[in-house]
mmCIF file of C-alpha atoms in Angstrom:
data_model
loop_
_atom_site.group_PDB
_atom_site.id
_atom_site.type_symbol
_atom_site.label_atom_id
_atom_site.label_comp_id
_atom_site.label_asym_id
_atom_site.label_seq_id
_atom_site.Cartn_x
_atom_site.Cartn_y
_atom_site.Cartn_z
ATOM 1 C CA MET A 85 0.000 0.000 0.000
ATOM 2 C CA MET A 86 2.934 2.301 0.666
ATOM 3 C CA LYS A 87 3.410 3.366 -2.939
ATOM 4 C CA ASP A 88 0.000 4.982 -2.979
ATOM 5 C CA TRP A 89 0.993 7.415 -0.252
ATOM 6 C CA HIS A 90 3.024 9.173 -2.832
ATOM 7 C CA MET A 91 0.219 9.564 -5.306
ATOM 8 C CA LEU A 92 -0.658 13.209 -5.599
ATOM 9 C CA PRO A 93 -4.296 14.162 -4.958
ATOM 10 C CA ALA A 94 -4.551 15.178 -8.634
ATOM 11 C CA GLU A 95 -3.415 11.690 -9.715
ATOM 12 C CA ILE A 96 -5.856 10.014 -7.326
ATOM 13 C CA GLU A 97 -8.634 12.176 -8.710
ATOM 14 C CA ALA A 98 -7.740 11.388 -12.330
ATOM 15 C CA GLN A 99 -7.700 7.657 -11.576
ATOM 16 C CA SER A 100 -11.031 7.941 -9.726
ATOM 17 C CA MET A 101 -12.634 9.755 -12.634
ATOM 18 C CA LYS A 102 -11.406 7.038 -15.002
ATOM 19 C CA ILE A 103 -12.996 4.345 -12.829
ATOM 20 C CA ILE A 104 -16.258 6.318 -12.661
ATOM 21 C CA GLU A 105 -16.216 6.770 -16.441
ATOM 22 C CA GLU A 106 -15.700 3.035 -16.962
ATOM 23 C CA GLU A 107 -18.454 2.054 -14.558
ATOM 24 C CA LEU A 108 -20.898 4.521 -16.056
ATOM 25 C CA GLY A 109 -20.446 2.382 -19.169
ATOM 26 C CA GLU A 110 -22.570 3.108 -22.162
ATOM 27 C CA ILE A 111 -24.937 5.558 -20.511
ATOM 28 C CA SER A 112 -25.382 8.441 -22.897
ATOM 29 C CA LEU A 113 -25.216 11.812 -21.184
ATOM 30 C CA PRO A 114 -24.714 15.333 -22.525
ATOM 31 C CA PRO A 115 -21.000 16.152 -21.953
ATOM 32 C CA LEU A 116 -21.654 19.187 -19.724
ATOM 33 C CA HIS A 117 -24.040 17.167 -17.570
ATOM 34 C CA LYS A 118 -21.670 14.233 -17.483
ATOM 35 C CA GLU A 119 -18.893 16.313 -15.962
ATOM 36 C CA ILE A 120 -21.173 17.365 -13.113
ATOM 37 C CA ILE A 121 -22.555 13.872 -12.621
ATOM 38 C CA LYS A 122 -19.048 12.425 -12.460
ATOM 39 C CA ARG A 123 -18.009 14.885 -9.775
ATOM 40 C CA VAL A 124 -21.112 14.104 -7.734
ATOM 41 C CA ILE A 125 -20.337 10.383 -7.981
ATOM 42 C CA HIS A 126 -16.730 11.150 -7.029
ATOM 43 C CA THR A 127 -18.048 12.809 -3.859
ATOM 44 C CA SER A 128 -20.616 10.156 -2.952
ATOM 45 C CA ALA A 129 -19.549 6.899 -4.664
ATOM 46 C CA ASP A 130 -23.247 6.682 -5.479
ATOM 47 C CA PHE A 131 -23.995 5.934 -9.129
ATOM 48 C CA GLU A 132 -27.706 6.521 -8.554
ATOM 49 C CA TYR A 133 -27.022 10.197 -9.255
ATOM 50 C CA ALA A 134 -26.372 9.334 -12.913
ATOM 51 C CA ARG A 135 -30.096 8.892 -13.329
ATOM 52 C CA THR A 136 -31.490 11.207 -10.652
ATOM 53 C CA LEU A 137 -29.630 14.434 -11.450
ATOM 54 C CA ARG A 138 -31.898 16.569 -13.606
ATOM 55 C CA PHE A 139 -30.910 19.687 -15.495
ATOM 56 C CA SER A 140 -33.229 22.327 -16.921
ATOM 57 C CA PRO A 141 -32.349 23.278 -20.505
ATOM 58 C CA GLN A 142 -29.317 25.595 -20.437
ATOM 59 C CA ALA A 143 -28.836 25.173 -16.681
ATOM 60 C CA VAL A 144 -25.123 24.516 -16.985
ATOM 61 C CA GLN A 145 -24.630 27.388 -19.421
ATOM 62 C CA ALA A 146 -26.535 29.693 -17.078
ATOM 63 C CA GLY A 147 -24.312 28.638 -14.188
ATOM 64 C CA LEU A 148 -21.131 29.130 -16.215
ATOM 65 C CA GLU A 149 -22.219 32.569 -17.396
ATOM 66 C CA ALA A 150 -22.976 33.602 -13.819
ATOM 67 C CA LEU A 151 -19.539 32.398 -12.704
ATOM 68 C CA GLN A 152 -17.986 34.486 -15.451
ATOM 69 C CA GLN A 153 -19.813 37.523 -14.084
ATOM 70 C CA GLN A 154 -18.698 37.574 -10.435
ATOM 71 C CA ALA A 155 -21.519 35.411 -9.148
ATOM 72 C CA VAL A 156 -22.273 34.924 -5.472
ATOM 73 C CA ILE A 157 -22.925 31.316 -4.497
ATOM 74 C CA VAL A 158 -25.390 31.154 -1.595
ATOM 75 C CA THR A 159 -25.565 28.003 0.521
ATOM 76 C CA ASP A 160 -27.942 26.836 3.233
ATOM 77 C CA THR A 161 -25.221 25.312 5.441
ATOM 78 C CA ASN A 162 -21.777 26.395 6.530
ATOM 79 C CA MET A 163 -20.681 22.865 5.715
ATOM 80 C CA GLY A 164 -21.724 23.311 2.080
ATOM 81 C CA LEU A 165 -20.020 26.721 2.048
ATOM 82 C CA MET A 166 -16.784 25.158 3.286
ATOM 83 C CA GLY A 167 -16.896 22.544 0.535
ATOM 84 C CA ILE A 168 -16.883 25.091 -2.298
ATOM 85 C CA ASN A 169 -13.385 25.563 -3.687
ATOM 86 C CA ALA A 170 -12.188 28.973 -2.429
ATOM 87 C CA ASP A 171 -9.265 29.132 -4.855
ATOM 88 C CA GLY A 172 -11.550 28.464 -7.804
ATOM 89 C CA LEU A 173 -13.895 31.235 -6.697
ATOM 90 C CA ARG A 174 -10.998 33.650 -6.298
ATOM 91 C CA ARG A 175 -9.694 32.940 -9.792
ATOM 92 C CA LEU A 176 -13.087 33.862 -11.219
ATOM 93 C CA GLY A 177 -13.716 36.840 -8.948
ATOM 94 C CA CYS A 178 -16.722 35.072 -7.437
ATOM 95 C CA THR A 179 -17.708 34.779 -3.778
ATOM 96 C CA LYS A 180 -19.716 32.496 -1.494
ATOM 97 C CA GLN A 181 -22.115 33.311 1.324
ATOM 98 C CA CYS A 182 -24.058 31.487 3.995
ATOM 99 C CA PHE A 183 -26.354 33.391 6.335
ATOM 100 C CA MET A 184 -27.424 30.507 8.566
ATOM 101 C CA ALA A 185 -25.393 31.733 11.549
ATOM 102 C CA ASP A 186 -26.163 35.422 10.906
ATOM 103 C CA PRO A 187 -27.638 37.046 14.048
ATOM 104 C CA GLU A 188 -30.076 39.153 11.982
ATOM 105 C CA VAL A 189 -31.308 35.982 10.266
ATOM 106 C CA LYS A 190 -31.794 34.243 13.604
ATOM 107 C CA ALA A 191 -33.823 37.188 14.867
ATOM 108 C CA GLN A 192 -35.952 37.335 11.705
ATOM 109 C CA ALA A 193 -36.636 33.593 11.840
ATOM 110 C CA THR A 194 -37.790 33.857 15.446
ATOM 111 C CA ALA A 195 -39.921 36.924 14.718
ATOM 112 C CA ASN A 196 -41.573 35.296 11.688
ATOM 113 C CA GLY A 197 -41.801 31.777 13.082
ATOM 114 C CA THR A 198 -39.934 30.287 10.121
ATOM 115 C CA THR A 199 -36.826 28.152 9.889
ATOM 116 C CA ARG A 200 -33.541 30.025 9.805
ATOM 117 C CA ALA A 201 -33.096 28.708 6.280
ATOM 118 C CA VAL A 202 -36.137 30.717 5.141
ATOM 119 C CA ALA A 203 -34.830 33.918 6.729
ATOM 120 C CA ALA A 204 -31.375 33.243 5.257
ATOM 121 C CA MET A 205 -32.867 33.075 1.752
ATOM 122 C CA ASP A 206 -34.728 36.350 2.315
ATOM 123 C CA LYS A 207 -31.443 38.002 3.210
ATOM 124 C CA ALA A 208 -29.599 36.401 0.267
ATOM 125 C CA ALA A 209 -32.239 37.569 -2.213
ATOM 126 C CA ALA A 210 -31.093 41.144 -1.596
ATOM 127 C CA LEU A 211 -27.482 40.452 -2.612
ATOM 128 C CA GLN A 212 -25.937 42.127 -5.658
ATOM 129 C CA GLY A 213 -24.718 40.209 -8.680
ATOM 130 C CA PRO A 214 -25.809 36.994 -10.343
ATOM 131 C CA LEU A 215 -26.907 34.567 -7.636
ATOM 132 C CA ILE A 216 -26.395 30.806 -7.633
ATOM 133 C CA PHE A 217 -28.288 29.095 -4.826
ATOM 134 C CA ALA A 218 -26.730 25.812 -3.702
ATOM 135 C CA ILE A 219 -29.246 24.153 -1.377
ATOM 136 C CA GLY A 220 -28.132 20.814 0.064
ATOM 137 C CA ASN A 221 -29.964 20.708 3.334
ATOM 138 C CA ALA A 222 -33.142 22.698 3.948
ATOM 139 C CA PRO A 223 -36.216 22.070 1.816
ATOM 140 C CA THR A 224 -37.721 25.175 3.397
ATOM 141 C CA ALA A 225 -34.917 27.206 1.790
ATOM 142 C CA LEU A 226 -35.822 25.772 -1.597
ATOM 143 C CA LEU A 227 -39.537 26.443 -1.065
ATOM 144 C CA ARG A 228 -38.781 30.005 -0.007
ATOM 145 C CA ILE A 229 -36.650 30.677 -3.099
ATOM 146 C CA GLN A 230 -39.574 29.546 -5.256
ATOM 147 C CA GLU A 231 -41.856 31.943 -3.443
ATOM 148 C CA LEU A 232 -39.386 34.819 -3.785
ATOM 149 C CA ILE A 233 -39.210 34.176 -7.534
ATOM 150 C CA ARG A 234 -43.007 34.139 -7.830
ATOM 151 C CA GLN A 235 -43.110 37.431 -5.929
ATOM 152 C CA LYS A 236 -40.428 38.794 -8.281
ATOM 153 C CA LYS A 237 -38.158 39.502 -5.317
ATOM 154 C CA CYS A 238 -35.378 37.376 -6.693
ATOM 155 C CA ARG A 239 -34.203 36.098 -10.073
ATOM 156 C CA PRO A 240 -31.458 33.521 -9.484
ATOM 157 C CA ALA A 241 -29.040 32.691 -12.298
ATOM 158 C CA LEU A 242 -29.160 29.030 -11.232
ATOM 159 C CA ILE A 243 -30.693 27.005 -8.427
ATOM 160 C CA ILE A 244 -28.918 23.855 -7.323
ATOM 161 C CA GLY A 245 -31.714 22.035 -5.506
ATOM 162 C CA VAL A 246 -30.276 18.994 -3.776
ATOM 163 C CA PRO A 247 -31.574 18.967 -0.201
ATOM 164 C CA VAL A 248 -31.463 15.530 1.395
ATOM 165 C CA GLY A 249 -34.171 14.110 3.579
ATOM 166 C CA PHE A 250 -37.541 12.666 4.319
ATOM 167 C CA VAL A 251 -39.867 15.592 5.038
ATOM 168 C CA ASN A 252 -40.824 18.182 2.358
ATOM 169 C CA VAL A 253 -37.747 17.341 0.297
ATOM 170 C CA ILE A 254 -39.404 15.720 -2.696
ATOM 171 C CA ASP A 255 -42.172 18.360 -2.820
ATOM 172 C CA ALA A 256 -39.624 21.167 -2.771
ATOM 173 C CA LYS A 257 -37.619 19.607 -5.611
ATOM 174 C CA GLU A 258 -40.644 18.749 -7.757
ATOM 175 C CA GLY A 259 -41.953 22.299 -7.269
ATOM 176 C CA LEU A 260 -38.658 23.748 -8.431
ATOM 177 C CA MET A 261 -38.626 21.581 -11.560
ATOM 178 C CA LYS A 262 -41.979 23.099 -12.585
ATOM 179 C CA MET A 263 -40.603 26.649 -12.517
ATOM 180 C CA PRO A 264 -39.192 28.534 -15.504
ATOM 181 C CA VAL A 265 -35.752 28.960 -13.922
ATOM 182 C CA PRO A 266 -32.409 27.263 -14.534
ATOM 183 C CA TYR A 267 -32.055 24.385 -12.074
ATOM 184 C CA ILE A 268 -29.990 21.336 -11.281
ATOM 185 C CA VAL A 269 -31.952 18.948 -9.053
ATOM 186 C CA ALA A 270 -31.277 15.546 -7.510
ATOM 187 C CA LYS A 271 -34.660 13.876 -7.877
ATOM 188 C CA GLY A 272 -35.829 11.941 -4.840
ATOM 189 C CA ARG A 273 -34.635 12.047 -1.264
ATOM 190 C CA LYS A 274 -30.910 12.034 -1.817
ATOM 191 C CA GLY A 275 -28.540 14.999 -1.891
ATOM 192 C CA GLY A 276 -26.727 16.929 0.805
ATOM 193 C CA SER A 277 -24.296 19.749 1.429
ATOM 194 C CA ALA A 278 -21.402 17.760 -0.034
ATOM 195 C CA ILE A 279 -23.429 17.116 -3.206
ATOM 196 C CA ALA A 280 -24.323 20.800 -3.518
ATOM 197 C CA ALA A 281 -20.657 21.748 -3.105
ATOM 198 C CA ALA A 282 -19.543 19.126 -5.645
ATOM 199 C CA ILE A 283 -21.912 20.568 -8.262
ATOM 200 C CA CYS A 284 -20.595 24.079 -7.569
ATOM 201 C CA ASN A 285 -17.019 22.849 -7.878
ATOM 202 C CA ALA A 286 -17.710 21.049 -11.167
ATOM 203 C CA LEU A 287 -19.123 24.322 -12.520
ATOM 204 C CA LEU A 288 -16.174 26.297 -11.156
ATOM 205 C CA TYR A 289 -13.621 24.010 -12.819
ATOM 206 C CA MET A 290 -15.499 24.213 -16.132
ATOM 207 C CA ALA A 291 -15.704 28.008 -15.913
ATOM 208 C CA ILE A 292 -11.963 28.266 -15.176
ATOM 209 C CA ARG A 293 -11.108 26.056 -18.181
ATOM 210 C CA LYS A 294 -13.228 28.283 -20.406
ATOM 211 C CA LYS A 295 -11.556 31.455 -19.161
ATOM 212 C CA MET B 225 -47.040 23.270 1.573
ATOM 213 C CA MET B 226 -47.157 26.475 3.603
ATOM 214 C CA LYS B 227 -47.937 24.778 6.875
ATOM 215 C CA ASP B 228 -44.623 22.959 6.798
ATOM 216 C CA TRP B 229 -42.699 26.210 6.890
ATOM 217 C CA HIS B 230 -43.717 26.482 10.465
ATOM 218 C CA MET B 231 -42.448 23.063 11.432
ATOM 219 C CA LEU B 232 -39.498 23.457 13.741
ATOM 220 C CA PRO B 233 -36.277 21.735 12.687
ATOM 221 C CA ALA B 234 -36.628 19.484 15.745
ATOM 222 C CA GLU B 235 -40.085 18.398 14.570
ATOM 223 C CA ILE B 236 -38.840 17.758 11.043
ATOM 224 C CA GLU B 237 -36.029 15.679 12.457
ATOM 225 C CA ALA B 238 -38.345 13.662 14.687
ATOM 226 C CA GLN B 239 -40.646 12.951 11.745
ATOM 227 C CA SER B 240 -37.675 11.998 9.557
ATOM 228 C CA MET B 241 -36.373 9.599 12.167
ATOM 229 C CA LYS B 242 -39.806 7.989 12.404
ATOM 230 C CA ILE B 243 -39.856 7.445 8.633
ATOM 231 C CA ILE B 244 -36.340 5.989 8.720
ATOM 232 C CA GLU B 245 -37.325 3.692 11.591
ATOM 233 C CA GLU B 246 -40.368 2.467 9.664
ATOM 234 C CA GLU B 247 -38.434 1.845 6.466
ATOM 235 C CA LEU B 248 -35.673 0.020 8.276
ATOM 236 C CA GLY B 249 -38.460 -2.405 9.110
ATOM 237 C CA GLU B 250 -37.604 -5.591 10.903
ATOM 238 C CA ILE B 251 -33.822 -5.305 10.603
ATOM 239 C CA SER B 252 -32.375 -6.270 13.948
ATOM 240 C CA LEU B 253 -29.626 -3.898 15.062
ATOM 241 C CA PRO B 254 -28.017 -3.287 18.462
ATOM 242 C CA PRO B 255 -29.692 -0.137 19.854
ATOM 243 C CA LEU B 256 -26.468 1.880 20.139
ATOM 244 C CA HIS B 257 -25.536 1.037 16.551
ATOM 245 C CA LYS B 258 -29.037 1.749 15.363
ATOM 246 C CA GLU B 259 -28.954 5.310 16.648
ATOM 247 C CA ILE B 260 -25.789 5.978 14.644
ATOM 248 C CA ILE B 261 -27.086 4.218 11.538
ATOM 249 C CA LYS B 262 -30.305 6.227 11.668
ATOM 250 C CA ARG B 263 -28.417 9.508 11.824
ATOM 251 C CA VAL B 264 -26.236 8.495 8.886
ATOM 252 C CA ILE B 265 -29.344 7.638 6.863
ATOM 253 C CA HIS B 266 -30.873 10.956 7.951
ATOM 254 C CA THR B 267 -27.822 12.694 6.452
ATOM 255 C CA SER B 268 -27.642 10.674 3.227
ATOM 256 C CA ALA B 269 -31.110 9.199 2.596
ATOM 257 C CA ASP B 270 -29.107 6.081 1.768
ATOM 258 C CA PHE B 271 -30.357 2.935 3.479
ATOM 259 C CA GLU B 272 -27.343 0.990 2.238
ATOM 260 C CA TYR B 273 -25.536 2.204 5.361
ATOM 261 C CA ALA B 274 -27.772 -0.048 7.465
ATOM 262 C CA ARG B 275 -25.781 -3.000 6.193
ATOM 263 C CA THR B 276 -22.397 -1.417 5.469
ATOM 264 C CA LEU B 277 -21.697 0.369 8.754
ATOM 265 C CA ARG B 278 -19.492 -1.875 10.857
ATOM 266 C CA PHE B 279 -18.657 -1.440 14.524
ATOM 267 C CA SER B 280 -15.833 -3.062 16.437
ATOM 268 C CA PRO B 281 -16.964 -4.517 19.776
ATOM 269 C CA GLN B 282 -17.354 -1.663 22.270
ATOM 270 C CA ALA B 283 -16.682 1.005 19.629
ATOM 271 C CA VAL B 284 -19.666 3.100 20.649
ATOM 272 C CA GLN B 285 -18.853 2.765 24.342
ATOM 273 C CA ALA B 286 -15.258 3.785 23.632
ATOM 274 C CA GLY B 287 -16.469 6.852 21.731
ATOM 275 C CA LEU B 288 -18.901 7.816 24.500
ATOM 276 C CA GLU B 289 -16.247 7.435 27.194
ATOM 277 C CA ALA B 290 -13.851 9.620 25.211
ATOM 278 C CA LEU B 291 -16.547 12.275 24.824
ATOM 279 C CA GLN B 292 -17.074 12.197 28.582
ATOM 280 C CA GLN B 293 -13.348 12.862 29.038
ATOM 281 C CA GLN B 294 -12.810 16.033 26.980
ATOM 282 C CA ALA B 295 -12.003 14.262 23.742
ATOM 283 C CA VAL B 296 -10.613 16.014 20.685
ATOM 284 C CA ILE B 297 -12.298 15.027 17.429
ATOM 285 C CA VAL B 298 -9.830 15.225 14.552
ATOM 286 C CA THR B 299 -11.144 15.459 10.982
ATOM 287 C CA ASP B 300 -9.457 15.256 7.588
ATOM 288 C CA THR B 301 -11.532 18.045 6.009
ATOM 289 C CA ASN B 302 -12.682 21.453 7.157
ATOM 290 C CA MET B 303 -16.059 20.494 5.755
ATOM 291 C CA GLY B 304 -16.296 17.548 8.148
ATOM 292 C CA LEU B 305 -15.120 19.798 10.976
ATOM 293 C CA MET B 306 -17.876 22.287 10.193
ATOM 294 C CA GLY B 307 -20.510 19.546 10.305
ATOM 295 C CA ILE B 308 -19.742 18.535 13.889
ATOM 296 C CA ASN B 309 -22.160 20.148 16.308
ATOM 297 C CA ALA B 310 -20.221 22.891 18.100
ATOM 298 C CA ASP B 311 -22.831 23.330 20.812
ATOM 299 C CA GLY B 312 -22.777 19.608 21.593
ATOM 300 C CA LEU B 313 -18.998 19.659 21.894
ATOM 301 C CA ARG B 314 -19.121 22.680 24.204
ATOM 302 C CA ARG B 315 -21.627 21.038 26.512
ATOM 303 C CA LEU B 316 -19.271 18.100 26.946
ATOM 304 C CA GLY B 317 -16.067 20.148 27.170
ATOM 305 C CA CYS B 318 -14.796 18.525 23.975
ATOM 306 C CA THR B 319 -13.123 20.174 20.982
ATOM 307 C CA LYS B 320 -12.595 19.561 17.265
ATOM 308 C CA GLN B 321 -9.519 20.069 15.094
ATOM 309 C CA CYS B 322 -8.599 19.904 11.432
ATOM 310 C CA PHE B 323 -5.009 20.513 10.350
ATOM 311 C CA MET B 324 -5.526 20.302 6.580
ATOM 312 C CA ALA B 325 -5.023 24.055 6.069
ATOM 313 C CA ASP B 326 -2.235 24.317 8.666
ATOM 314 C CA PRO B 327 0.904 25.922 7.102
ATOM 315 C CA GLU B 328 3.214 23.598 9.081
ATOM 316 C CA VAL B 329 1.294 20.592 7.740
ATOM 317 C CA LYS B 330 1.550 21.873 4.171
ATOM 318 C CA ALA B 331 5.316 22.304 4.563
ATOM 319 C CA GLN B 332 5.741 18.823 6.082
ATOM 320 C CA ALA B 333 3.700 17.220 3.307
ATOM 321 C CA THR B 334 5.841 18.890 0.654
ATOM 322 C CA ALA B 335 9.055 17.978 2.459
ATOM 323 C CA ASN B 336 8.027 14.335 2.875
ATOM 324 C CA GLY B 337 6.239 13.925 -0.452
ATOM 325 C CA THR B 338 3.017 12.757 1.210
ATOM 326 C CA THR B 339 -0.525 14.015 0.998
ATOM 327 C CA ARG B 340 -1.435 16.805 3.384
ATOM 328 C CA ALA B 341 -3.795 14.351 5.044
ATOM 329 C CA VAL B 342 -0.825 12.203 6.107
ATOM 330 C CA ALA B 343 1.009 15.195 7.576
ATOM 331 C CA ALA B 344 -2.208 16.338 9.296
ATOM 332 C CA MET B 345 -2.521 12.966 11.038
ATOM 333 C CA ASP B 346 1.115 13.153 12.197
ATOM 334 C CA LYS B 347 0.371 16.515 13.789
ATOM 335 C CA ALA B 348 -2.895 15.307 15.322
ATOM 336 C CA ALA B 349 -1.206 12.263 16.873
ATOM 337 C CA ALA B 350 0.674 14.624 19.207
ATOM 338 C CA LEU B 351 -2.521 16.177 20.627
ATOM 339 C CA GLN B 352 -3.407 15.760 24.307
ATOM 340 C CA GLY B 353 -6.490 13.964 25.491
ATOM 341 C CA PRO B 354 -8.530 11.082 24.151
ATOM 342 C CA LEU B 355 -8.552 11.333 20.345
ATOM 343 C CA ILE B 356 -11.438 10.460 18.047
ATOM 344 C CA PHE B 357 -10.406 10.453 14.395
ATOM 345 C CA ALA B 358 -13.278 11.171 11.990
ATOM 346 C CA ILE B 359 -11.979 10.453 8.494
ATOM 347 C CA GLY B 360 -14.488 11.063 5.701
ATOM 348 C CA ASN B 361 -12.260 11.921 2.800
ATOM 349 C CA ALA B 362 -8.638 10.824 2.629
ATOM 350 C CA PRO B 363 -7.759 7.129 2.622
ATOM 351 C CA THR B 364 -4.124 8.170 3.107
ATOM 352 C CA ALA B 365 -5.136 9.686 6.461
ATOM 353 C CA LEU B 366 -6.659 6.369 7.497
ATOM 354 C CA LEU B 367 -3.583 4.419 6.338
ATOM 355 C CA ARG B 368 -1.312 6.805 8.225
ATOM 356 C CA ILE B 369 -3.292 6.431 11.461
ATOM 357 C CA GLN B 370 -2.878 2.668 11.188
ATOM 358 C CA GLU B 371 0.860 3.086 10.780
ATOM 359 C CA LEU B 372 1.061 5.486 13.731
ATOM 360 C CA ILE B 373 -0.748 2.929 15.878
ATOM 361 C CA ARG B 374 1.628 0.154 14.787
ATOM 362 C CA GLN B 375 4.575 2.403 15.662
ATOM 363 C CA LYS B 376 2.940 3.120 19.031
ATOM 364 C CA LYS B 377 2.938 6.841 18.272
ATOM 365 C CA CYS B 378 -0.799 7.129 18.728
ATOM 366 C CA ARG B 379 -3.559 5.288 20.548
ATOM 367 C CA PRO B 380 -6.908 6.685 19.383
ATOM 368 C CA ALA B 381 -9.986 6.205 21.555
ATOM 369 C CA LEU B 382 -12.033 5.632 18.375
ATOM 370 C CA ILE B 383 -11.462 5.780 14.630
ATOM 371 C CA ILE B 384 -14.387 6.671 12.401
ATOM 372 C CA GLY B 385 -13.189 5.377 9.042
ATOM 373 C CA VAL B 386 -15.613 6.486 6.364
ATOM 374 C CA PRO B 387 -13.577 7.950 3.497
ATOM 375 C CA VAL B 388 -15.442 7.944 0.189
ATOM 376 C CA GLY B 389 -13.891 7.082 -3.110
ATOM 377 C CA PHE B 390 -12.417 4.796 -5.695
ATOM 378 C CA VAL B 391 -8.670 4.650 -5.024
ATOM 379 C CA ASN B 392 -7.193 3.083 -1.841
ATOM 380 C CA VAL B 393 -10.463 3.549 0.019
ATOM 381 C CA ILE B 394 -11.485 -0.081 0.417
ATOM 382 C CA ASP B 395 -7.928 -1.171 1.308
ATOM 383 C CA ALA B 396 -7.675 1.521 3.976
ATOM 384 C CA LYS B 397 -10.994 0.498 5.540
ATOM 385 C CA GLU B 398 -10.332 -3.240 5.410
ATOM 386 C CA GLY B 399 -6.906 -2.657 6.966
ATOM 387 C CA LEU B 400 -8.465 -0.708 9.822
ATOM 388 C CA MET B 401 -10.996 -3.455 10.514
ATOM 389 C CA LYS B 402 -8.127 -5.912 11.086
ATOM 390 C CA MET B 403 -6.612 -3.769 13.829
ATOM 391 C CA PRO B 404 -7.268 -4.157 17.561
ATOM 392 C CA VAL B 405 -8.682 -0.634 17.920
ATOM 393 C CA PRO B 406 -12.217 0.686 18.344
ATOM 394 C CA TYR B 407 -13.569 1.588 14.920
ATOM 395 C CA ILE B 408 -16.719 2.514 13.062
ATOM 396 C CA VAL B 409 -16.315 1.864 9.336
ATOM 397 C CA ALA B 410 -18.545 2.216 6.273
ATOM 398 C CA LYS B 411 -17.576 -0.863 4.273
ATOM 399 C CA GLY B 412 -17.091 -0.293 0.566
ATOM 400 C CA ARG B 413 -16.617 2.905 -1.371
ATOM 401 C CA LYS B 414 -19.258 5.061 0.247
ATOM 402 C CA GLY B 415 -18.820 7.582 3.036
ATOM 403 C CA GLY B 416 -17.794 11.228 3.097
ATOM 404 C CA SER B 417 -17.256 14.201 5.361
ATOM 405 C CA ALA B 418 -20.991 14.555 6.015
ATOM 406 C CA ILE B 419 -21.170 10.880 7.045
ATOM 407 C CA ALA B 420 -18.185 11.280 9.375
ATOM 408 C CA ALA B 421 -19.804 14.348 10.952
ATOM 409 C CA ALA B 422 -23.155 12.566 11.313
ATOM 410 C CA ILE B 423 -21.517 9.712 13.229
ATOM 411 C CA CYS B 424 -19.767 12.213 15.517
ATOM 412 C CA ASN B 425 -23.040 14.024 16.120
ATOM 413 C CA ALA B 426 -24.909 10.808 16.921
ATOM 414 C CA LEU B 427 -22.224 10.027 19.510
ATOM 415 C CA LEU B 428 -22.359 13.580 20.891
ATOM 416 C CA TYR B 429 -26.139 13.458 21.352
ATOM 417 C CA MET B 430 -25.887 10.078 23.092
ATOM 418 C CA ALA B 431 -23.102 11.339 25.374
ATOM 419 C CA ILE B 432 -25.118 14.433 26.296
ATOM 420 C CA ARG B 433 -28.167 12.315 27.142
ATOM 421 C CA LYS B 434 -26.029 10.138 29.418
ATOM 422 C CA LYS B 435 -24.556 13.141 31.226
#
C-alpha cells in the first residue's frame, strides 16, 4: 500500500474519474451534464445520481455565465459553504455566502416563526450580482426561493436544488422543476451539502477552463 | 405546503427519524448502533448504510467514554469539521480540530512527499487527550493512522473510518478493521465528510443524554 501514499491528490482524482467513467459504461449523457454527474459520484460513490440528477435546458450554461460575471454562491449550510473551492472562486472573482449563523437571520426567523433557512434566503435575495443558490440541506430554503421568484423579489441565475431528507424534500424539488428557472436537481430524497458543493465545484472548474 | 414552513427543525427531524425507523423495518440492530445508523441515513437518505456500517466490539462505548473525558475530534476536512455540532462539543467540554489548512502541515507534506492528510494525522497524533479520528475523505489519512498505531505513536480512543472514493479507500478500511482498535467503518466505497460528521453528532447526542 505504501506506494499509494506518494500519489498526488490530482493523480488520485484522475484515476477515480477514469474508474467512474468506466463504470458509467454506455450511458449516454450530454458532456456538460456528465462532468457534473461524475463529480457528484466522485463525492458520494453513489452511481444513482447518474439517473437522478436533472438539469433544466441551459442550466449549466446559465451557471457558467454567472460564474464568469462575479456570481455569489449562496448556501444553506456552513458545511456546504466550506466545501466550495475557495481558490476556484478567487480565480473567477466570485464569492460564497451562507447566512445561517447570521444574528439578523436568527432574529428574523424567530420573529416570523420560520426556519432560519427561510430567513437566510430572504437576506440572500437582496445580494448584488448573479446569484447561484446551492441548497443541500433545507427544503424550506428551496420552497422560499420559489416563493421569492413568484413574488419577483429574486431572479437567481441558477438554483442547485439537492436537499437531502424525508420531510418536504421531494415536494420542494418537484416544485422547483416546474418553474421557468435554470435548475440542477437531484430527484428523490438524496442529496446533501457535499453534493451541492460538488456541483458548484464542477461548474467552477469548467468556468476556469473556459476562461 | 405552507404549513410545513412552520415546522421546527426538531419536529422535522423527529418525523424523519420515524420514517427511517419504519423503512428500516424488521432489521435487527443493536440499539447503540441503530442510533448511529439512523443519523447516517438521515444525512444521506441512503439505506445501504444499514448493512455497510461496521462497529468493532465496544466502539460506541469507547467513543462515548472519550466524549465524557474532553475528547478532541480530529477530521481530515474542514467540511467535516464544520458539520460537527459545536454546541454539543461545548456542553461536553470537547473540541474539534482539522489541520488540513495548517501551514506547518503543508510544509511537512511537501518535504516528505506525502498528501497533506498524512502530515495532518502526524500533527494530530501529538494532541493531548482522548482522540477520536473522523476520516471522511482521505484514505491516506486512514492508512497513516494505522501506521502510527503500529509504531505506538498514537492510541486513538475511536477511529471513524468512512472515506469515500475509488482509489485506496477499500484497502484503507479493510486494513483498519483488522486492527485491535475501536472503529466505526462504512464498508465499501461510500462515506464522506458529512457521514463522518453525522456519526460524531450521533455520539455527541448520546453522550449528552447520558450526562
